[in-house]
Short mmCIF file of C-alpha atoms in Angstrom, two decimals:
data_model
loop_
_atom_site.label_atom_id
_atom_site.label_comp_id
_atom_site.label_asym_id
_atom_site.label_seq_id
_atom_site.Cartn_x
_atom_site.Cartn_y
_atom_site.Cartn_z
CA MET A 1 106.18 100.60 143.66
CA LYS A 2 106.85 104.23 144.52
CA ASN A 3 103.29 105.08 145.51
CA THR A 4 102.71 102.12 147.76
CA MET A 5 100.70 104.46 149.99
CA ASN A 6 97.81 104.48 147.53
CA PHE A 7 97.47 100.71 147.39
CA SER A 8 95.11 98.68 149.51
CA SER A 9 96.70 96.22 151.92
CA GLU A 10 95.36 93.40 149.77
CA HIS A 11 97.20 94.79 146.76
CA ILE A 12 100.40 95.20 148.74
CA ALA A 13 100.14 91.57 149.82
CA TYR A 14 99.64 90.60 146.17
CA LEU A 15 102.72 92.56 145.09
CA LYS A 16 104.75 90.98 147.88
CA LYS A 17 103.67 87.54 146.79
CA GLN A 18 104.65 88.27 143.19
CA LYS A 19 108.02 89.59 144.31
CA ARG A 20 108.65 86.55 146.46
CA LYS A 21 107.84 84.26 143.52
CA LYS A 22 110.34 86.12 141.37
CA ILE A 23 113.05 85.94 144.03
CA ILE A 24 112.51 82.19 144.40
CA THR A 25 112.75 81.67 140.63
CA VAL A 26 115.97 83.66 140.29
CA THR A 27 117.54 82.01 143.34
CA LEU A 28 116.73 78.54 142.03
CA ARG A 29 118.23 79.43 138.66
CA TRP A 30 121.58 80.39 140.16
CA LEU A 31 121.42 77.49 142.57
CA ILE A 32 121.18 74.98 139.73
CA LEU A 33 124.23 76.53 138.05
CA ALA A 34 126.18 76.53 141.31
CA LEU A 35 125.16 72.93 141.97
CA ILE A 36 126.32 71.73 138.56
CA LEU A 37 129.63 73.59 138.75
CA GLY A 38 130.18 72.54 142.37
CA LEU A 39 129.44 68.90 141.69
CA TRP A 40 131.63 68.95 138.59
CA GLU A 41 134.54 70.46 140.52
CA LEU A 42 134.07 68.08 143.46
CA LEU A 43 133.86 64.91 141.37
CA THR A 44 136.99 65.80 139.43
CA TYR A 45 138.78 66.82 142.62
CA LEU A 46 137.93 63.45 144.18
CA LYS A 47 139.06 61.80 140.91
CA VAL A 48 135.64 60.19 140.46
CA MET A 49 135.73 61.80 137.03
CA ASP A 50 138.94 62.12 135.11
CA PRO A 51 139.64 65.87 134.64
CA PHE A 52 141.67 65.02 131.57
CA ILE A 53 138.46 63.83 129.90
CA THR A 54 135.87 66.07 131.52
CA SER A 55 137.97 69.12 132.47
CA SER A 56 136.71 71.06 135.50
CA PRO A 57 135.54 74.58 136.40
CA SER A 58 138.87 75.48 138.00
CA ARG A 59 140.78 74.26 134.94
CA VAL A 60 138.44 76.28 132.69
CA VAL A 61 139.21 79.39 134.74
CA LYS A 62 142.92 78.63 134.53
CA THR A 63 142.69 78.18 130.75
CA LEU A 64 140.80 81.44 130.48
CA GLY A 65 143.58 83.12 132.44
CA SER A 66 146.34 81.73 130.25
CA LEU A 67 144.47 82.60 127.07
CA TYR A 68 144.03 86.12 128.38
CA ALA A 69 147.69 86.36 129.38
CA SER A 70 148.88 85.30 125.93
CA GLY A 71 146.53 87.84 124.35
CA ASP A 72 144.77 85.11 122.40
CA LEU A 73 141.48 85.28 124.29
CA PHE A 74 140.07 88.42 122.72
CA ARG A 75 141.56 87.59 119.33
CA HIS A 76 139.59 84.34 119.15
CA ILE A 77 136.44 85.91 120.60
CA GLY A 78 136.74 88.89 118.26
CA ILE A 79 137.11 86.74 115.15
CA THR A 80 134.17 84.47 115.90
CA LEU A 81 131.99 87.33 117.12
CA GLY A 82 132.83 89.33 114.01
CA GLU A 83 131.99 86.44 111.69
CA THR A 84 128.76 85.73 113.52
CA LEU A 85 127.62 89.36 113.58
CA ALA A 86 128.52 89.92 109.92
CA GLY A 87 126.70 86.74 108.89
CA PHE A 88 123.73 87.61 111.07
CA VAL A 89 123.35 91.12 109.68
CA ILE A 90 123.79 90.03 106.06
CA ALA A 91 121.32 87.16 106.50
CA VAL A 92 118.67 89.31 108.18
CA VAL A 93 118.97 92.23 105.75
CA SER A 94 119.07 90.14 102.58
CA GLY A 95 116.33 87.89 103.99
CA TYR A 96 114.17 90.95 104.52
CA ILE A 97 114.80 92.29 101.02
CA ILE A 98 114.10 88.93 99.39
CA ALA A 99 110.93 88.56 101.50
CA ILE A 100 109.76 91.96 100.20
CA LEU A 101 110.35 90.83 96.61
CA LEU A 102 108.47 87.59 97.22
CA TRP A 103 105.64 89.45 98.93
CA SER A 104 105.24 91.95 96.15
CA CYS A 105 104.91 89.44 93.34
CA GLN A 106 102.70 86.40 93.71
CA THR A 107 104.07 84.77 90.57
CA VAL A 108 107.67 84.97 91.79
CA ARG A 109 106.52 83.53 95.11
CA ALA A 110 104.77 80.60 93.45
CA VAL A 111 107.72 79.93 91.12
CA LEU A 112 110.40 80.01 93.81
CA GLU A 113 108.52 78.18 96.55
CA PRO A 114 109.86 74.66 95.87
CA TYR A 115 113.44 75.99 95.69
CA ILE A 116 113.10 77.63 99.06
CA VAL A 117 111.60 74.50 100.59
CA VAL A 118 114.45 72.33 99.29
CA LEU A 119 117.14 74.83 100.33
CA ASN A 120 115.56 75.00 103.77
CA SER A 121 115.72 71.27 104.34
CA LEU A 122 119.21 70.88 102.86
CA PRO A 123 121.87 70.44 105.56
CA LYS A 124 124.03 73.45 104.75
CA ILE A 125 127.21 71.76 105.91
CA ALA A 126 126.96 69.64 102.76
CA LEU A 127 128.00 72.78 100.89
CA GLY A 128 131.25 72.96 102.88
CA PRO A 129 133.63 71.64 100.18
CA LEU A 130 131.98 73.83 97.54
CA ILE A 131 132.37 76.90 99.70
CA ILE A 132 136.06 76.19 100.24
CA ILE A 133 136.67 75.73 96.53
CA TRP A 134 134.59 78.71 95.44
CA ILE A 135 135.33 81.22 98.15
CA GLY A 136 138.56 80.00 99.69
CA THR A 137 139.51 79.44 103.29
CA GLY A 138 139.36 82.96 104.72
CA TYR A 139 136.83 84.68 106.92
CA THR A 140 134.58 85.27 103.91
CA ALA A 141 134.02 81.52 103.64
CA ILE A 142 132.88 81.35 107.27
CA ILE A 143 130.66 84.41 106.93
CA PHE A 144 129.19 82.89 103.77
CA MET A 145 128.46 79.69 105.68
CA THR A 146 126.76 81.70 108.43
CA VAL A 147 124.65 83.54 105.87
CA ILE A 148 123.43 80.43 104.06
CA VAL A 149 122.60 78.71 107.34
CA ALA A 150 120.47 81.65 108.52
CA VAL A 151 119.12 83.35 105.42
CA ILE A 152 116.48 80.84 104.28
CA LEU A 153 114.80 80.88 107.64
CA CYS A 154 115.00 84.69 107.68
CA ILE A 155 113.23 84.79 104.31
CA MET A 156 110.54 82.31 105.32
CA ASN A 157 109.81 83.86 108.73
CA THR A 158 109.76 87.41 107.42
CA LEU A 159 107.52 86.46 104.53
CA ALA A 160 105.18 84.62 106.89
CA GLY A 161 105.00 87.81 108.95
CA PHE A 162 104.17 89.85 105.82
CA MET A 163 101.48 87.40 104.73
CA ALA A 164 99.88 87.33 108.17
CA VAL A 165 98.89 91.01 107.99
CA ASP A 166 95.21 91.46 108.84
CA GLY A 167 92.98 91.25 105.76
CA THR A 168 90.67 94.03 106.95
CA LYS A 169 93.62 96.40 107.12
CA LEU A 170 94.69 95.41 103.61
CA THR A 171 91.16 96.09 102.33
CA LEU A 172 91.22 99.44 104.06
CA MET A 173 94.48 100.39 102.35
CA LYS A 174 93.10 99.27 99.00
CA ALA A 175 89.91 101.27 99.55
CA MET A 176 92.01 104.35 100.28
CA GLY A 177 93.73 103.83 96.96
CA ALA A 178 97.10 102.76 98.34
CA GLY A 179 99.51 101.10 95.89
CA ARG A 180 101.87 98.22 96.68
CA LEU A 181 104.64 100.49 97.90
CA ALA A 182 102.42 102.53 100.23
CA THR A 183 100.82 99.34 101.55
CA LEU A 184 104.27 97.92 102.22
CA LYS A 185 105.58 101.02 103.93
CA LYS A 186 102.56 102.10 105.92
CA LEU A 187 101.02 98.74 106.78
CA VAL A 188 102.97 95.57 106.06
CA MET A 189 106.38 96.63 107.38
CA PRO A 190 105.20 98.12 110.68
CA ALA A 191 102.55 95.42 111.22
CA SER A 192 105.14 92.66 110.85
CA MET A 193 107.63 94.14 113.33
CA PRO A 194 106.80 91.55 116.03
CA ALA A 195 107.40 88.79 113.47
CA LEU A 196 110.72 90.42 112.54
CA MET A 197 111.77 90.39 116.18
CA ASN A 198 111.02 86.66 116.34
CA THR A 199 113.04 86.17 113.18
CA LEU A 200 116.00 87.97 114.78
CA LYS A 201 115.85 85.68 117.79
CA VAL A 202 115.90 82.54 115.66
CA ALA A 203 118.54 84.02 113.34
CA VAL A 204 120.94 84.67 116.23
CA GLY A 205 120.96 81.00 117.11
CA LEU A 206 121.43 80.00 113.49
CA ALA A 207 124.23 82.53 112.98
CA TRP A 208 126.19 80.95 115.82
CA ILE A 209 125.61 77.50 114.34
CA GLY A 210 126.78 78.80 110.97
CA SER A 211 129.94 80.49 112.18
CA ILE A 212 131.07 77.61 114.40
CA MET A 213 130.27 75.12 111.65
CA GLY A 214 132.25 77.28 109.23
CA GLU A 215 135.20 77.33 111.61
CA TYR A 216 135.05 73.54 111.94
CA ILE A 217 135.50 73.29 108.18
CA VAL A 218 138.04 76.04 107.53
CA SER A 219 139.77 78.26 110.06
CA ARG A 220 142.99 79.21 111.72
CA ALA A 221 141.47 81.05 114.64
CA GLY A 222 138.22 81.58 116.49
CA LEU A 223 136.24 79.74 119.14
CA GLY A 224 135.17 76.99 116.74
CA TYR A 225 138.81 76.55 115.80
CA LEU A 226 139.76 76.26 119.49
CA ILE A 227 137.13 73.56 119.95
CA VAL A 228 138.28 71.53 116.94
CA TYR A 229 141.96 72.01 117.75
CA GLY A 230 141.38 71.17 121.44
CA GLY A 231 139.53 68.03 120.44
CA GLN A 232 142.26 66.91 118.06
CA VAL A 233 145.10 67.31 120.59
CA MET A 234 142.98 66.10 123.53
CA LYS A 235 143.08 69.46 125.31
CA LEU A 236 139.59 69.17 126.77
CA ASP A 237 140.18 72.24 128.94
CA LEU A 238 140.39 74.27 125.79
CA VAL A 239 137.21 72.69 124.39
CA MET A 240 135.26 73.38 127.57
CA THR A 241 136.59 76.92 127.86
CA ALA A 242 135.66 77.80 124.29
CA THR A 243 132.21 76.23 124.78
CA PHE A 244 131.73 78.24 127.96
CA ILE A 245 132.64 81.49 126.17
CA LEU A 246 130.19 80.58 123.39
CA CYS A 247 127.41 80.09 125.93
CA VAL A 248 128.05 83.51 127.42
CA LEU A 249 128.26 85.29 124.02
CA ALA A 250 125.17 83.61 122.58
CA GLY A 251 123.24 84.36 125.75
CA CYS A 252 124.27 88.03 125.67
CA MET A 253 123.32 88.43 122.01
CA TYR A 254 119.93 86.85 122.60
CA GLY A 255 119.47 89.11 125.62
CA ILE A 256 120.19 92.22 123.56
CA ILE A 257 117.62 91.20 120.96
CA ALA A 258 115.03 90.36 123.61
CA LEU A 259 115.61 93.87 124.98
CA VAL A 260 115.16 95.46 121.55
CA GLU A 261 112.01 93.39 121.10
CA LYS A 262 110.58 94.59 124.38
CA PHE A 263 111.11 98.15 123.25
CA VAL A 264 109.72 97.67 119.73
CA VAL A 265 106.75 95.46 120.53
CA LYS A 266 105.65 97.72 123.38
CA GLN A 267 103.61 99.67 120.85
CA PHE A 268 101.61 96.64 119.76
CA MET B 1 74.96 110.64 93.83
CA LEU B 2 75.59 106.98 93.16
CA GLU B 3 73.58 104.81 90.82
CA PHE B 4 73.74 101.10 90.03
CA LYS B 5 72.28 100.34 86.60
CA ASP B 6 71.68 96.69 85.75
CA ILE B 7 74.82 95.55 87.49
CA SER B 8 75.87 91.90 87.34
CA TYR B 9 78.96 90.45 88.95
CA SER B 10 80.34 86.91 89.16
CA TYR B 11 83.16 85.45 91.21
CA HIS B 12 85.49 83.04 89.53
CA THR B 13 87.21 80.28 91.40
CA LYS B 14 88.85 77.05 90.29
CA SER B 15 85.72 75.07 91.12
CA GLY B 16 83.41 77.33 89.18
CA GLU B 17 81.61 80.58 88.74
CA THR B 18 79.31 82.15 91.31
CA ALA B 19 76.89 84.90 90.33
CA ALA B 20 76.95 87.27 93.31
CA VAL B 21 74.87 90.08 91.85
CA ALA B 22 72.43 89.98 88.94
CA ASN B 23 70.71 92.93 87.26
CA LEU B 24 70.95 95.09 90.33
CA SER B 25 69.63 98.63 90.05
CA PHE B 26 69.18 101.27 92.72
CA LYS B 27 70.09 104.87 93.32
CA VAL B 28 71.52 106.89 96.18
CA GLU B 29 70.75 110.60 95.88
CA LYS B 30 73.23 113.23 96.98
CA GLY B 31 73.09 113.66 100.75
CA GLN B 32 70.90 110.59 101.16
CA PHE B 33 71.56 107.78 103.63
CA VAL B 34 70.65 104.49 101.98
CA SER B 35 70.83 101.06 103.58
CA VAL B 36 71.03 97.80 101.72
CA ILE B 37 69.80 94.77 103.61
CA GLY B 38 69.79 91.18 102.50
CA PRO B 39 70.15 87.62 103.72
CA SER B 40 73.68 86.73 104.80
CA GLY B 41 75.98 85.75 101.96
CA CYS B 42 73.96 87.68 99.42
CA GLY B 43 76.93 89.68 98.21
CA LYS B 44 76.42 92.85 100.22
CA SER B 45 80.12 93.58 100.56
CA THR B 46 80.52 92.98 96.83
CA ILE B 47 78.15 95.89 96.22
CA LEU B 48 80.41 98.23 98.18
CA SER B 49 83.52 96.95 96.41
CA LEU B 50 81.77 97.58 93.09
CA ALA B 51 80.76 101.07 94.19
CA ALA B 52 84.31 101.90 95.25
CA GLY B 53 85.72 100.52 92.03
CA LEU B 54 87.71 97.80 93.79
CA LEU B 55 85.84 95.35 91.57
CA SER B 56 84.53 96.00 88.07
CA PRO B 57 81.07 94.71 87.18
CA SER B 58 80.69 91.90 84.63
CA SER B 59 77.99 93.98 83.01
CA GLY B 60 76.02 97.13 83.72
CA GLN B 61 77.00 100.62 84.63
CA ILE B 62 77.79 102.48 87.84
CA ILE B 63 77.16 106.21 87.65
CA LYS B 64 78.73 108.38 90.32
CA ASP B 65 79.27 112.10 90.60
CA SER B 66 82.43 111.75 92.62
CA GLU B 67 85.40 109.41 92.97
CA GLU B 68 85.96 110.56 96.52
CA PHE B 69 85.00 107.53 98.57
CA GLY B 70 85.42 106.79 102.23
CA TYR B 71 85.24 103.16 103.28
CA MET B 72 84.30 102.04 106.75
CA LEU B 73 84.64 98.37 107.63
CA GLN B 74 83.24 95.87 110.06
CA ARG B 75 86.28 96.08 112.25
CA ASP B 76 87.86 99.45 112.87
CA ALA B 77 91.26 98.33 111.50
CA LEU B 78 93.05 101.06 113.43
CA PHE B 79 96.83 100.65 113.28
CA GLU B 80 98.12 99.82 116.76
CA TRP B 81 101.55 101.30 116.08
CA ARG B 82 100.08 104.73 115.35
CA THR B 83 98.38 107.12 117.73
CA VAL B 84 94.71 107.89 117.11
CA GLU B 85 95.77 111.15 115.48
CA GLN B 86 98.25 109.42 113.16
CA ASN B 87 95.54 106.92 112.27
CA ILE B 88 93.24 109.76 111.29
CA PHE B 89 96.00 111.22 109.08
CA LEU B 90 96.53 107.90 107.28
CA PRO B 91 94.17 108.59 104.32
CA LEU B 92 95.78 112.03 103.89
CA GLU B 93 99.21 110.40 103.60
CA ILE B 94 97.97 107.77 101.17
CA LYS B 95 96.08 110.23 99.00
CA LYS B 96 99.04 112.62 99.10
CA ARG B 97 96.91 115.35 100.64
CA ASN B 98 98.88 115.58 103.83
CA THR B 99 98.89 119.37 104.00
CA PRO B 100 98.79 121.37 107.26
CA GLN B 101 95.32 122.61 106.27
CA MET B 102 93.94 119.10 105.75
CA ARG B 103 95.52 117.92 108.98
CA LYS B 104 93.97 120.86 110.80
CA ASN B 105 90.55 120.01 109.37
CA ALA B 106 90.91 116.38 110.40
CA VAL B 107 91.89 117.32 113.95
CA ALA B 108 89.01 119.81 114.13
CA LEU B 109 86.64 117.06 113.04
CA ALA B 110 88.01 114.71 115.69
CA GLU B 111 87.68 117.37 118.37
CA LYS B 112 84.15 118.24 117.28
CA TYR B 113 83.07 114.65 117.69
CA GLY B 114 84.56 113.92 121.07
CA LEU B 115 88.00 112.51 120.32
CA LYS B 116 89.93 115.52 121.59
CA ASP B 117 91.37 113.79 124.67
CA PHE B 118 92.24 110.64 122.76
CA LEU B 119 94.23 112.05 119.84
CA LYS B 120 97.66 111.30 121.31
CA LYS B 121 96.64 107.93 122.70
CA SER B 122 97.11 104.49 121.26
CA PRO B 123 94.00 102.84 119.79
CA SER B 124 94.35 100.06 122.36
CA GLN B 125 93.50 102.57 125.08
CA LEU B 126 90.08 103.28 123.50
CA SER B 127 86.81 101.48 124.06
CA GLY B 128 85.20 99.60 121.17
CA GLY B 129 82.75 102.43 120.56
CA MET B 130 85.46 105.10 120.64
CA ARG B 131 87.59 103.06 118.24
CA GLN B 132 84.77 102.85 115.71
CA ARG B 133 84.23 106.58 116.08
CA ALA B 134 87.94 107.14 115.42
CA ALA B 135 87.56 104.92 112.35
CA LEU B 136 84.74 107.16 111.12
CA ILE B 137 86.80 110.31 111.61
CA ARG B 138 89.63 108.62 109.71
CA THR B 139 87.15 107.90 106.92
CA LEU B 140 86.01 111.52 106.89
CA ALA B 141 89.52 113.02 107.13
CA ALA B 142 90.17 112.96 103.39
CA GLN B 143 86.80 114.67 102.90
CA PRO B 144 85.06 112.04 100.81
CA GLU B 145 81.75 112.77 99.10
CA ILE B 146 80.35 109.28 99.43
CA LEU B 147 80.67 107.02 102.45
CA LEU B 148 80.54 103.26 102.02
CA LEU B 149 79.76 101.50 105.28
CA ASP B 150 80.28 97.74 105.46
CA GLU B 151 78.40 96.59 108.58
CA PRO B 152 80.48 98.97 110.66
CA PHE B 153 78.60 98.25 113.89
CA SER B 154 78.35 94.48 113.76
CA ALA B 155 81.50 93.86 115.80
CA LEU B 156 80.27 95.98 118.73
CA ASP B 157 78.27 94.76 121.71
CA TYR B 158 74.59 95.68 121.67
CA GLN B 159 74.65 98.71 123.92
CA THR B 160 77.70 100.27 122.31
CA ARG B 161 76.20 99.49 118.94
CA LEU B 162 73.06 101.56 119.58
CA GLU B 163 75.16 104.43 120.88
CA VAL B 164 77.78 104.43 118.14
CA CYS B 165 75.31 103.87 115.37
CA ASP B 166 73.26 106.89 116.45
CA ASP B 167 76.48 108.94 116.75
CA VAL B 168 77.74 107.93 113.37
CA GLN B 169 74.44 108.71 111.71
CA ALA B 170 74.36 112.15 113.34
CA ILE B 171 77.93 112.88 112.25
CA ILE B 172 77.28 111.77 108.67
CA LYS B 173 74.09 113.84 108.52
CA SER B 174 75.66 116.96 109.95
CA GLU B 175 78.63 116.65 107.58
CA LYS B 176 76.06 116.31 104.75
CA LYS B 177 77.64 113.20 103.26
CA THR B 178 76.04 110.69 100.95
CA ALA B 179 76.11 107.27 102.57
CA LEU B 180 75.55 103.70 101.48
CA LEU B 181 75.35 101.19 104.32
CA VAL B 182 75.16 97.43 103.94
CA THR B 183 73.88 95.49 106.92
CA HIS B 184 71.95 92.39 107.90
CA ASP B 185 70.37 94.19 110.84
CA ILE B 186 66.83 95.24 109.94
CA SER B 187 66.32 97.61 112.88
CA GLU B 188 69.64 99.31 112.21
CA ALA B 189 68.62 99.90 108.61
CA ILE B 190 65.26 101.38 109.59
CA ALA B 191 66.71 103.55 112.35
CA LEU B 192 69.48 105.07 110.23
CA SER B 193 68.36 105.47 106.66
CA ASP B 194 66.32 107.66 104.39
CA LYS B 195 65.80 104.67 102.15
CA VAL B 196 66.10 100.91 102.64
CA VAL B 197 66.85 98.64 99.69
CA VAL B 198 65.98 94.97 100.23
CA LEU B 199 68.02 92.37 98.34
CA SER B 200 67.22 88.79 97.45
CA ALA B 201 69.50 85.83 98.14
CA ARG B 202 72.38 85.23 95.70
CA PRO B 203 72.49 86.23 92.88
CA SER B 204 71.12 89.32 94.51
CA HIS B 205 68.76 91.81 92.95
CA VAL B 206 66.40 94.37 94.44
CA VAL B 207 63.24 92.93 96.00
CA ALA B 208 61.81 96.18 97.32
CA GLU B 209 62.72 99.76 98.19
CA HIS B 210 61.22 101.67 101.11
CA THR B 211 61.52 105.34 101.92
CA VAL B 212 61.55 105.80 105.67
CA GLY B 213 59.73 108.99 106.56
CA PHE B 214 58.96 108.92 110.25
CA GLY B 215 61.03 110.20 113.18
CA ASP B 216 63.97 112.65 112.91
CA SER B 217 66.61 110.69 114.77
CA PRO B 218 67.45 107.01 115.12
CA LYS B 219 66.25 107.13 118.71
CA ALA B 220 62.95 108.76 117.76
CA ARG B 221 62.48 106.17 115.05
CA ARG B 222 63.03 103.23 117.34
CA ASN B 223 60.34 104.64 119.64
CA ASP B 224 57.93 105.43 116.81
CA SER B 225 54.80 103.32 116.35
CA HIS B 226 55.68 102.77 112.68
CA PHE B 227 58.91 101.04 113.59
CA ALA B 228 57.50 97.61 114.38
CA GLU B 229 55.29 97.74 111.32
CA THR B 230 58.17 98.57 108.97
CA PHE B 231 60.27 95.91 110.64
CA GLU B 232 57.59 93.28 109.90
CA VAL B 233 57.35 94.32 106.24
CA LEU B 234 61.13 94.09 105.77
CA ARG B 235 61.32 90.83 107.64
CA LYS B 236 58.75 89.28 105.33
CA GLU B 237 60.54 90.56 102.26
CA LEU B 238 63.79 89.02 103.49
CA GLY B 239 61.92 85.76 103.94
CA ILE B 240 62.80 85.21 107.61
#
């Protein structure tokens, strides 16, 4: 944009048009949010909807304020965020390592394939009671839940990325006399970076599912705990507030990964 | 020098056995540029894999005076996440010959053959012809004795193909390398090689060998009166 002087008037018109399109999109986005919140607030204010059942934006703000005042807000956020991040990192790292093992040995891959398929389709929450009995009711149980929810998909996506590496490039490496390790390091790992970025995006979503699910089963604090507790004692304000915080956190985490992706995939 | 002596090779799959090559014999002298042409699917790439030792023959013997091979493929297979220069260093890293001296030689080679301004660029910023030239320099970087070329021009558009194929031939000749090219393009084979080996359909064996004597450059050859004549002979031998 800085050297507008060098552009033809046609190009300037094109840029203007693009910019206008973007402005319209962003405005509409915020407008929808404002409309939903406004309507929600209005309908509860007019008692068309019962705020006891549906809560309302102003009550959510009030709840946020009281949570903050009691010092509980950041404690709950911190616990859930910590569990989610820990589960996410463990799932991604161990998924990557297992994918490397599966990639490097065709026999292992063939042998383990049905296990992975079954584990992938198993609803992980079914393991809840086992996790409580084996691991207990602390944070480790929730982190473990997060890991098992996310790790299978991490393995499968990462492996798919490894296997999708261009055959010509593999032949080239072989012709140069590269062994498995060199092929992995110089070709397969860098070539599958875009696939890894996709895996991270999916894994973030799954990690949140895992940690909240874990907190539903066993917890004494955290956003998932607030939601369950709020539901049990009919404090819908609390449920809505915790859900709202979750939306913001999940959105931010996804945004950070999208940013990293932009930076990494720029080279491809 | 590279010699195939009575080579046979079969592929094995679940559904059966396919003889790709049967009793194949031919010789590439040191410093010679030999092309192998044959109908499509006749196992041309198999011949290069056998030469490079990626496959071992079912029977027969391959005699070579060097294990230093450079392989050039249909597509340039440049790594997008590396600069052109880093791509050229790749064989040095793999062969654990990544010394300052070798790197200097590789860069000198790249500069000599017109890649000077592109070394720090990403492969995606290069034209198809330039990319294939970068692929050749990468092949030459580890200083191989024998070059194995697997239809390296077939992915290029016609005009670029003529240009790059003349370039590549000139570079290989001036670096005094032995080269074995497989192709399905008759005119390419005539224009580039000292000798053309014609293969039969699968299982392939040698139908005829021709020494090409006229013209001193690919361009001169294409314009030579013998070109059309040789083309006809080869075409008949291929059965098309």
